[in-house]
């Protein structure tokens, strides 16, 4: 990692700690706070979960950042592959609806003339146009938001809309089993209109609605095929019997005509009697029993309680080093010693050698000036050193506080993460036990 990258990371970490310290004071109506919030959430979208005042701190841009990031993360961890982006870069959730147990629609089919239930399948895409409106409509803690929760809510709304549309189609318009396929396009348009009306308060739009299947249970369809085949067989059998009966009737009429003309005693042959008895028995025993074996719908297997929680990131800010500033006095000390020596030499010359008293006086003056000058320089340097040391100590204390706050925040986040992991493992164990 380069020095610039390390400096940028530390700068972001310091900014993050400052934002954590004043999170309850932030107000999106204040322009400076709004910019800070946008930068904070842009750095890490999970910071959004720390905001505890939605009415005061939420606004459109940060809601979009958080919702997109959280939906994508939870979709990747669940392996459902329901999240995508639209062509205009709006986040989307794909729904592939299939009728499961307890979701069937019971109705009377006007074309079949029976009471049955409707099995259906359709696909659509939920386009999130306003993430802030979605969060408020869901009325859910941001930390609990996941693609499973959002998908389940939108699926419930889609099922309600589908019940309305399907009931209207089969009961009011009288469209039955044989004409479902021809009306898929019109039914999809009605479903889109009803869905968008219900989704308006969620900031979501339904698009690309496609009806894949509308039919009755397989057992009913099998019985319809069986009845159609038997009806055709019965019709052919009846036509053949009528033809044979007419042939024997014509034969009997001719015999009766011969008997009335020539007086002969001609009656039905044994073969003709057997054929007549056989036809009679076939008609009497021609009733067939038909049973409809109900096919059970599958249970739903989606379980969004098994979404693995996201582990918090470790703070990257390094522990600061204590300031090691020391006062260097060797030059002042050396100068003071030299001045003192000159002062002593000058005093000796003035008192003991009168002939060089002028030189001794000069040395006295130089020594005194040297000592005073060194003392003055030392005093200035001590004052400047104390000021510099105070500044460095203050900066060290501030960095140390940032470091300690980052560690404390990480510990709190890890504690919450462990709780979520315990719930996740408990749900996983419960599912495996079942």
Short mmCIF file of C-alpha atoms in Angstrom, two decimals:
data_model
loop_
_atom_site.label_atom_id
_atom_site.label_comp_id
_atom_site.label_asym_id
_atom_site.label_seq_id
_atom_site.Cartn_x
_atom_site.Cartn_y
_atom_site.Cartn_z
CA UNK A 1 0.00 0.00 0.00
CA UNK A 2 1.39 3.40 -0.99
CA UNK A 3 1.76 6.33 1.38
CA UNK A 4 -1.10 8.17 -0.36
CA UNK A 5 -3.43 5.21 0.02
CA UNK A 6 -2.45 4.78 3.67
CA UNK A 7 -3.00 8.49 4.34
CA UNK A 8 -6.39 8.38 2.59
CA UNK A 9 -7.45 5.34 4.60
CA UNK A 10 -6.44 6.97 7.88
CA UNK A 11 -8.24 10.14 6.88
CA UNK A 12 -11.42 8.16 6.19
CA UNK A 13 -11.06 6.32 9.47
CA UNK A 14 -10.74 9.58 11.40
CA UNK A 15 -13.74 10.97 9.57
CA UNK A 16 -15.71 7.81 10.39
CA UNK A 17 -14.91 8.09 14.11
CA UNK A 18 -15.91 11.76 14.14
CA UNK A 19 -19.22 10.90 12.43
CA UNK A 20 -19.89 8.11 14.95
CA UNK A 21 -19.34 10.59 17.76
CA UNK A 22 -21.90 13.07 16.42
CA UNK A 23 -24.33 10.66 14.73
CA UNK A 24 -27.26 11.69 16.94
CA UNK A 25 -26.70 15.38 16.16
CA UNK A 26 -26.70 15.07 12.35
CA UNK A 27 -29.51 16.80 10.50
CA UNK A 28 -30.00 16.31 6.75
CA UNK A 29 -31.68 19.71 6.48
CA UNK A 30 -28.30 21.33 7.28
CA UNK A 31 -26.22 21.48 4.11
CA UNK A 32 -22.91 20.67 5.85
CA UNK A 33 -24.41 17.66 7.66
CA UNK A 34 -26.02 16.52 4.43
CA UNK A 35 -22.65 16.54 2.64
CA UNK A 36 -21.01 14.71 5.55
CA UNK A 37 -23.75 12.08 5.58
CA UNK A 38 -23.42 11.52 1.84
CA UNK A 39 -19.64 11.13 2.09
CA UNK A 40 -19.94 8.84 5.13
CA UNK A 41 -22.47 6.51 3.48
CA UNK A 42 -20.51 6.59 0.21
CA UNK A 43 -17.40 5.39 2.07
CA UNK A 44 -19.31 2.50 3.64
CA UNK A 45 -23.03 1.97 3.05
CA UNK A 46 -23.36 -0.01 6.31
CA UNK A 47 -22.91 3.27 8.21
CA UNK A 48 -26.52 3.94 7.26
CA UNK A 49 -27.63 1.47 9.95
CA UNK A 50 -26.19 3.80 12.62
CA UNK A 51 -28.72 6.53 11.79
CA UNK A 52 -31.49 6.39 14.40
CA UNK A 53 -33.60 9.39 13.32
CA UNK A 54 -35.13 8.60 9.90
CA UNK A 55 -37.31 11.69 9.76
CA UNK A 56 -34.34 13.96 10.44
CA UNK A 57 -31.44 12.12 8.80
CA UNK A 58 -32.76 10.17 5.81
CA UNK A 59 -32.69 11.62 2.31
CA UNK A 60 -32.95 10.16 -1.18
CA UNK A 61 -29.26 9.80 -2.13
CA UNK A 62 -28.06 7.92 0.96
CA UNK A 63 -31.17 5.71 0.98
CA UNK A 64 -30.42 4.69 -2.62
CA UNK A 65 -26.79 3.90 -1.74
CA UNK A 66 -27.73 1.78 1.28
CA UNK A 67 -30.67 -0.11 -0.23
CA UNK A 68 -28.76 -1.03 -3.41
CA UNK A 69 -25.73 -2.20 -1.45
CA UNK A 70 -27.70 -4.15 1.17
CA UNK A 71 -29.94 -5.89 -1.39
CA UNK A 72 -26.94 -6.93 -3.48
CA UNK A 73 -24.95 -8.18 -0.46
CA UNK A 74 -27.81 -10.24 0.96
CA UNK A 75 -28.69 -11.62 -2.47
CA UNK A 76 -25.10 -12.76 -2.99
CA UNK A 77 -25.03 -14.41 0.45
CA UNK A 78 -28.37 -16.17 -0.04
CA UNK A 79 -27.60 -17.45 -3.54
CA UNK A 80 -31.12 -16.66 -4.81
CA UNK A 81 -29.98 -14.40 -7.69
CA UNK A 82 -33.00 -12.11 -7.57
CA UNK A 83 -31.24 -8.72 -7.66
CA UNK A 84 -30.31 -6.88 -10.87
CA UNK A 85 -30.13 -3.38 -12.38
CA UNK A 86 -32.43 -2.00 -15.05
CA UNK A 87 -31.23 -0.31 -18.23
CA UNK A 88 -31.62 3.09 -16.53
CA UNK A 89 -29.61 1.80 -13.50
CA UNK A 90 -32.50 1.42 -11.09
CA UNK A 91 -32.18 -1.53 -8.67
CA UNK A 92 -34.60 -4.35 -9.52
CA UNK A 93 -35.90 -7.53 -7.91
CA UNK A 94 -37.02 -10.41 -10.13
CA UNK A 95 -40.09 -12.45 -9.18
CA UNK A 96 -40.91 -15.84 -10.67
CA UNK A 97 -44.27 -16.72 -9.13
CA UNK A 98 -45.61 -20.30 -9.05
CA UNK A 99 -48.77 -21.38 -7.24
CA UNK A 100 -47.86 -23.25 -4.05
CA UNK A 101 -50.01 -25.03 -1.50
CA UNK A 102 -52.64 -22.77 0.12
CA UNK A 103 -52.20 -20.17 -2.63
CA UNK A 104 -54.56 -21.73 -5.20
CA UNK A 105 -57.69 -19.87 -6.34
CA UNK A 106 -60.90 -21.91 -6.21
CA UNK A 107 -63.50 -21.02 -8.86
CA UNK A 108 -66.25 -22.40 -11.09
CA UNK A 109 -65.04 -22.87 -14.64
CA UNK A 110 -67.76 -21.72 -17.02
CA UNK A 111 -66.41 -23.80 -19.90
CA UNK A 112 -65.80 -27.02 -17.98
CA UNK A 113 -68.93 -26.64 -15.85
CA UNK A 114 -67.11 -27.76 -12.70
CA UNK A 115 -65.69 -26.22 -9.53
CA UNK A 116 -61.90 -26.50 -9.47
CA UNK A 117 -58.90 -24.37 -8.60
CA UNK A 118 -56.50 -22.34 -10.67
CA UNK A 119 -52.78 -23.04 -10.92
CA UNK A 120 -50.70 -20.22 -12.37
CA UNK A 121 -47.19 -19.00 -13.09
CA UNK A 122 -46.02 -15.52 -14.03
CA UNK A 123 -42.80 -13.51 -13.99
CA UNK A 124 -42.21 -9.81 -13.44
CA UNK A 125 -39.58 -7.31 -12.36
CA UNK A 126 -39.98 -4.90 -9.44
CA UNK A 127 -38.11 -1.68 -10.24
CA UNK A 128 -37.18 0.39 -7.15
CA UNK A 129 -37.77 4.02 -8.11
CA UNK A 130 -37.61 5.56 -4.62
CA UNK A 131 -35.61 3.70 -1.97
CA UNK A 132 -36.46 6.20 0.76
CA UNK A 133 -40.18 5.68 0.15
CA UNK A 134 -39.64 1.91 0.22
CA UNK A 135 -37.87 2.05 3.61
CA UNK A 136 -40.66 4.13 5.13
CA UNK A 137 -43.38 1.85 3.70
CA UNK A 138 -41.66 -1.29 5.00
CA UNK A 139 -41.36 0.33 8.47
CA UNK A 140 -38.34 -1.84 9.20
CA UNK A 141 -35.08 -1.22 11.05
CA UNK A 142 -32.39 -0.56 8.45
CA UNK A 143 -30.09 -3.14 10.05
CA UNK A 144 -32.72 -5.86 9.40
CA UNK A 145 -33.21 -5.00 5.73
CA UNK A 146 -32.42 -7.82 3.31
CA UNK A 147 -33.51 -8.95 -0.12
CA UNK A 148 -35.48 -11.75 1.54
CA UNK A 149 -37.63 -9.30 3.53
CA UNK A 150 -38.21 -7.01 0.55
CA UNK A 151 -38.87 -9.92 -1.83
CA UNK A 152 -41.38 -11.52 0.54
CA UNK A 153 -43.31 -8.26 0.95
CA UNK A 154 -43.42 -7.60 -2.79
CA UNK A 155 -44.40 -11.22 -3.47
CA UNK A 156 -47.32 -10.90 -1.06
CA UNK A 157 -48.50 -7.74 -2.85
CA UNK A 158 -48.15 -9.50 -6.21
CA UNK A 159 -50.22 -12.45 -4.95
CA UNK A 160 -52.98 -10.10 -3.73
CA UNK A 161 -53.05 -8.35 -7.12
CA UNK A 162 -53.08 -11.69 -8.94
CA UNK A 163 -56.07 -12.91 -6.90
CA UNK A 164 -58.01 -9.78 -7.86
CA UNK A 165 -57.18 -10.08 -11.55
CA UNK A 166 -57.73 -13.85 -11.80
CA UNK A 167 -61.04 -13.70 -9.95
CA UNK A 168 -62.23 -10.91 -12.21
CA UNK A 169 -61.18 -12.85 -15.32
CA UNK A 170 -62.84 -16.18 -14.47
CA UNK A 171 -65.97 -14.87 -12.72
CA UNK A 172 -66.93 -11.53 -14.27
CA UNK A 173 -65.57 -12.07 -17.79
CA UNK A 174 -66.32 -15.79 -17.81
CA UNK A 175 -63.02 -16.83 -19.41
CA UNK A 176 -62.55 -20.55 -18.88
CA UNK A 177 -59.99 -23.30 -19.23
CA UNK A 178 -60.07 -23.48 -23.03
CA UNK A 179 -59.43 -19.73 -23.53
CA UNK A 180 -56.80 -18.89 -20.90
CA UNK A 181 -53.88 -18.98 -23.33
CA UNK A 182 -55.57 -16.67 -25.86
CA UNK A 183 -55.96 -14.00 -23.14
CA UNK A 184 -52.48 -14.07 -21.57
CA UNK A 185 -51.56 -10.66 -23.02
CA UNK A 186 -54.71 -8.90 -21.79
CA UNK A 187 -54.44 -10.55 -18.37
CA UNK A 188 -50.79 -9.39 -18.06
CA UNK A 189 -51.84 -5.79 -18.79
CA UNK A 190 -54.53 -5.93 -16.09
CA UNK A 191 -52.08 -7.41 -13.58
CA UNK A 192 -49.56 -4.65 -14.33
CA UNK A 193 -52.16 -1.92 -13.74
CA UNK A 194 -53.42 -3.42 -10.46
CA UNK A 195 -49.88 -4.06 -9.21
CA UNK A 196 -48.64 -0.53 -9.92
CA UNK A 197 -51.63 0.90 -8.06
CA UNK A 198 -50.80 -1.20 -5.00
CA UNK A 199 -47.06 -0.48 -5.23
CA UNK A 200 -47.36 3.31 -5.57
CA UNK A 201 -46.90 3.85 -1.83
CA UNK A 202 -43.71 1.74 -1.86
CA UNK A 203 -41.87 3.69 -4.54
CA UNK A 204 -41.79 0.53 -6.70
CA UNK A 205 -42.98 -0.09 -10.28
CA UNK A 206 -43.81 -3.49 -11.79
CA UNK A 207 -42.51 -4.07 -15.31
CA UNK A 208 -42.03 -6.90 -17.80
CA UNK A 209 -45.08 -8.82 -16.52
CA UNK A 210 -45.44 -12.14 -18.39
CA UNK A 211 -48.09 -14.80 -17.78
CA UNK A 212 -46.43 -18.19 -18.18
CA UNK A 213 -49.24 -20.56 -17.27
CA UNK A 214 -52.91 -20.60 -16.24
CA UNK A 215 -54.50 -24.01 -15.89
CA UNK A 216 -56.47 -26.39 -13.71
CA UNK A 217 -54.80 -29.23 -11.73
CA UNK A 218 -53.21 -32.09 -13.62
CA UNK A 219 -55.79 -34.53 -12.23
CA UNK A 220 -58.60 -32.45 -13.74
CA UNK A 221 -56.77 -32.12 -17.06
CA UNK A 222 -56.21 -35.87 -17.16
CA UNK A 223 -59.89 -36.48 -16.51
CA UNK A 224 -60.81 -34.03 -19.29
CA UNK A 225 -58.56 -35.92 -21.71
CA UNK A 226 -59.96 -39.24 -20.55
CA UNK A 227 -63.57 -38.06 -20.90
CA UNK A 228 -62.87 -36.66 -24.37
CA UNK A 229 -61.37 -39.96 -25.48
CA UNK A 230 -64.22 -42.00 -23.99
CA UNK A 231 -66.79 -39.68 -25.54
CA UNK A 232 -65.19 -40.17 -28.93
CA UNK A 233 -65.08 -43.95 -28.43
CA UNK A 234 -68.70 -44.03 -27.31
CA UNK A 235 -69.74 -41.95 -30.28
CA UNK A 236 -67.96 -44.28 -32.69
CA UNK A 237 -69.37 -47.36 -30.95
CA UNK A 238 -72.89 -45.95 -31.03
CA UNK A 239 -72.60 -45.14 -34.73
CA UNK A 240 -71.40 -48.68 -35.44
CA UNK A 241 -74.24 -50.20 -33.38
CA UNK A 242 -76.80 -48.07 -35.18
CA UNK A 243 -75.43 -49.21 -38.49
CA UNK A 244 -75.53 -52.91 -37.49
CA UNK A 245 -79.00 -52.50 -35.99
CA UNK A 246 -80.27 -50.93 -39.19
CA UNK A 247 -78.74 -53.79 -41.18
CA UNK A 248 -80.46 -56.45 -39.01
CA UNK A 249 -83.69 -54.44 -39.05
CA UNK A 250 -83.59 -54.34 -42.83
CA UNK A 251 -82.91 -58.08 -42.89
CA UNK A 252 -85.82 -58.73 -40.49
CA UNK A 253 -88.10 -56.49 -42.56
CA UNK A 254 -87.31 -58.50 -45.67
CA UNK A 255 -87.97 -61.76 -43.85
CA UNK A 256 -91.26 -60.39 -42.56
CA UNK A 257 -92.20 -59.36 -46.09
CA UNK A 258 -91.36 -62.83 -47.42
CA UNK A 259 -93.39 -64.51 -44.66
CA UNK A 260 -96.40 -62.29 -45.29
CA UNK A 261 -96.16 -62.95 -49.04
CA UNK A 262 -95.42 -66.68 -49.10
CA UNK A 263 -96.68 -67.68 -45.64
CA UNK A 264 -93.42 -69.22 -44.54
CA UNK A 265 -92.57 -69.36 -40.86
CA UNK A 266 -89.23 -67.52 -40.77
CA UNK A 267 -87.96 -66.19 -37.43
CA UNK A 268 -84.67 -64.78 -36.18
CA UNK A 269 -81.73 -67.15 -36.40
CA UNK A 270 -79.80 -68.08 -33.27
CA UNK A 271 -76.91 -65.89 -34.42
CA UNK A 272 -79.20 -62.90 -34.82
CA UNK A 273 -80.67 -63.49 -31.36
CA UNK A 274 -77.17 -63.69 -29.84
CA UNK A 275 -76.17 -60.43 -31.51
CA UNK A 276 -79.30 -58.67 -30.29
CA UNK A 277 -78.70 -59.90 -26.71
CA UNK A 278 -75.07 -58.82 -26.90
CA UNK A 279 -76.01 -55.29 -28.00
CA UNK A 280 -78.53 -55.06 -25.19
CA UNK A 281 -76.01 -56.11 -22.53
CA UNK A 282 -73.44 -53.66 -23.89
CA UNK A 283 -75.95 -50.82 -23.54
CA UNK A 284 -76.93 -51.82 -20.01
CA UNK A 285 -73.35 -52.24 -18.79
CA UNK A 286 -71.93 -49.26 -20.62
CA UNK A 287 -71.72 -47.01 -17.51
CA UNK A 288 -68.17 -46.27 -16.36
CA UNK A 289 -66.99 -44.86 -13.06
CA UNK A 290 -64.56 -41.94 -13.20
CA UNK A 291 -62.44 -40.86 -10.26
CA UNK A 292 -60.50 -37.55 -10.01
CA UNK A 293 -57.36 -38.03 -7.96
CA UNK A 294 -56.37 -34.64 -6.58
CA UNK A 295 -52.79 -33.55 -7.22
CA UNK A 296 -51.21 -31.77 -4.30
CA UNK A 297 -49.36 -28.53 -4.82
CA UNK A 298 -45.76 -28.23 -3.67
CA UNK A 299 -44.78 -26.46 -0.48
CA UNK A 300 -42.65 -23.30 -0.70
CA UNK A 301 -39.02 -23.89 0.17
CA UNK A 302 -37.81 -20.27 0.37
CA UNK A 303 -36.30 -19.56 3.79
CA UNK A 304 -34.82 -16.10 4.16
CA UNK A 305 -34.08 -16.54 7.87
CA UNK A 306 -30.87 -18.28 6.79
CA UNK A 307 -29.15 -15.20 5.38
CA UNK A 308 -25.62 -15.01 6.75
CA UNK A 309 -24.86 -11.74 8.58
CA UNK A 310 -22.13 -9.45 7.30
CA UNK A 311 -18.96 -9.33 9.41
CA UNK A 312 -17.82 -5.78 10.34
CA UNK A 313 -14.48 -4.52 9.05
CA UNK A 314 -11.53 -4.05 11.38
CA UNK A 315 -10.42 -0.41 11.89
CA UNK A 316 -7.35 0.42 9.80
CA UNK A 317 -6.16 3.40 11.86
CA UNK A 318 -2.75 2.66 13.43
CA UNK A 319 -1.90 3.21 17.08
CA UNK A 320 -0.12 6.59 17.35
CA UNK A 321 3.40 6.86 18.77
CA UNK A 322 4.11 9.04 21.77
CA UNK A 323 5.87 12.32 20.95
CA UNK A 324 9.65 11.95 21.49
CA UNK A 325 10.63 15.65 21.36
CA UNK A 326 13.74 16.56 23.46
CA UNK A 327 15.33 19.93 24.18
CA UNK A 328 18.90 20.17 22.82
CA UNK A 329 20.91 22.51 25.14
CA UNK A 330 24.51 21.61 24.24
CA UNK A 331 25.23 24.79 22.29
CA UNK A 332 23.78 27.03 24.99
CA UNK A 333 25.63 25.09 27.67
CA UNK A 334 28.90 25.29 25.73
CA UNK A 335 28.46 29.02 25.17
CA UNK A 336 27.67 29.59 28.87
CA UNK A 337 30.81 27.62 29.88
CA UNK A 338 32.97 29.63 27.48
CA UNK A 339 31.49 32.87 28.81
CA UNK A 340 32.11 31.75 32.39
CA UNK A 341 35.74 30.91 31.55
CA UNK A 342 36.22 34.33 29.93
CA UNK A 343 34.65 35.96 32.98
CA UNK A 344 37.04 34.16 35.33
CA UNK A 345 40.08 34.94 33.18
CA UNK A 346 39.07 38.58 32.87
CA UNK A 347 38.60 38.89 36.64
CA UNK A 348 42.03 37.40 37.25
CA UNK A 349 43.71 39.73 34.77
CA UNK A 350 42.02 42.81 36.19
CA UNK A 351 42.89 42.03 39.81
CA UNK A 352 46.34 40.48 39.49
CA UNK A 353 47.90 42.00 36.35
CA UNK A 354 47.19 45.73 36.20
CA UNK A 355 49.24 46.09 33.00
CA UNK A 356 46.64 44.12 31.05
CA UNK A 357 43.61 45.38 32.92
CA UNK A 358 42.09 46.60 29.67
CA UNK A 359 42.23 43.07 28.22
CA UNK A 360 40.83 41.67 31.43
CA UNK A 361 37.99 44.16 31.33
CA UNK A 362 37.23 43.20 27.74
CA UNK A 363 37.21 39.52 28.66
CA UNK A 364 34.90 40.30 31.60
CA UNK A 365 32.48 42.09 29.34
CA UNK A 366 32.61 39.33 26.72
CA UNK A 367 32.12 36.63 29.35
CA UNK A 368 29.16 38.45 30.93
CA UNK A 369 27.57 39.03 27.51
CA UNK A 370 28.17 35.41 26.56
CA UNK A 371 26.54 34.09 29.74
CA UNK A 372 23.58 36.49 29.44
CA UNK A 373 23.16 35.74 25.74
CA UNK A 374 23.23 31.97 26.27
CA UNK A 375 20.77 32.30 29.16
CA UNK A 376 18.44 34.40 26.97
CA UNK A 377 18.66 31.94 24.05
CA UNK A 378 18.07 29.06 26.43
CA UNK A 379 15.00 30.76 27.89
CA UNK A 380 13.55 31.40 24.42
CA UNK A 381 14.24 27.83 23.38
CA UNK A 382 12.64 26.44 26.54
CA UNK A 383 9.48 28.51 25.97
CA UNK A 384 9.32 27.47 22.30
CA UNK A 385 9.99 23.81 23.23
CA UNK A 386 7.18 23.79 25.80
CA UNK A 387 4.74 25.23 23.25
CA UNK A 388 5.75 22.69 20.60
CA UNK A 389 5.58 19.87 23.11
CA UNK A 390 2.07 20.95 24.16
CA UNK A 391 0.91 20.97 20.52
CA UNK A 392 2.40 17.53 19.85
CA UNK A 393 0.92 16.14 23.05
CA UNK A 394 -2.52 17.49 22.14
CA UNK A 395 -2.30 15.95 18.67
CA UNK A 396 -1.16 12.65 20.18
CA UNK A 397 -4.07 12.67 22.66
CA UNK A 398 -6.53 13.34 19.82
CA UNK A 399 -5.12 10.53 17.68
CA UNK A 400 -5.12 8.20 20.67
CA UNK A 401 -8.79 9.02 21.30
CA UNK A 402 -9.62 8.27 17.66
CA UNK A 403 -7.74 4.98 17.94
CA UNK A 404 -9.51 3.98 21.18
CA UNK A 405 -12.93 5.03 19.80
CA UNK A 406 -12.33 2.96 16.67
CA UNK A 407 -11.45 -0.08 18.76
CA UNK A 408 -14.51 0.37 20.99
CA UNK A 409 -16.78 0.78 17.97
CA UNK A 410 -15.32 -2.35 16.40
CA UNK A 411 -15.90 -4.30 19.62
CA UNK A 412 -19.54 -3.15 19.70
CA UNK A 413 -20.03 -4.07 16.05
CA UNK A 414 -18.45 -7.49 16.61
CA UNK A 415 -20.72 -8.14 19.60
CA UNK A 416 -23.78 -7.39 17.46
CA UNK A 417 -22.35 -9.55 14.65
CA UNK A 418 -21.88 -12.50 17.04
CA UNK A 419 -25.50 -12.20 18.18
CA UNK A 420 -26.68 -12.27 14.58
CA UNK A 421 -24.42 -15.24 13.86
CA UNK A 422 -25.92 -17.13 16.82
CA UNK A 423 -29.44 -16.50 15.46
CA UNK A 424 -28.27 -17.54 11.98
CA UNK A 425 -26.75 -20.82 13.28
CA UNK A 426 -29.84 -21.52 15.40
CA UNK A 427 -32.12 -21.09 12.37
CA UNK A 428 -29.79 -23.26 10.30
CA UNK A 429 -29.81 -26.01 12.94
CA UNK A 430 -33.60 -25.83 13.24
CA UNK A 431 -33.97 -26.24 9.48
CA UNK A 432 -31.55 -29.18 9.38
CA UNK A 433 -33.42 -30.80 12.30
CA UNK A 434 -36.70 -30.54 10.44
#
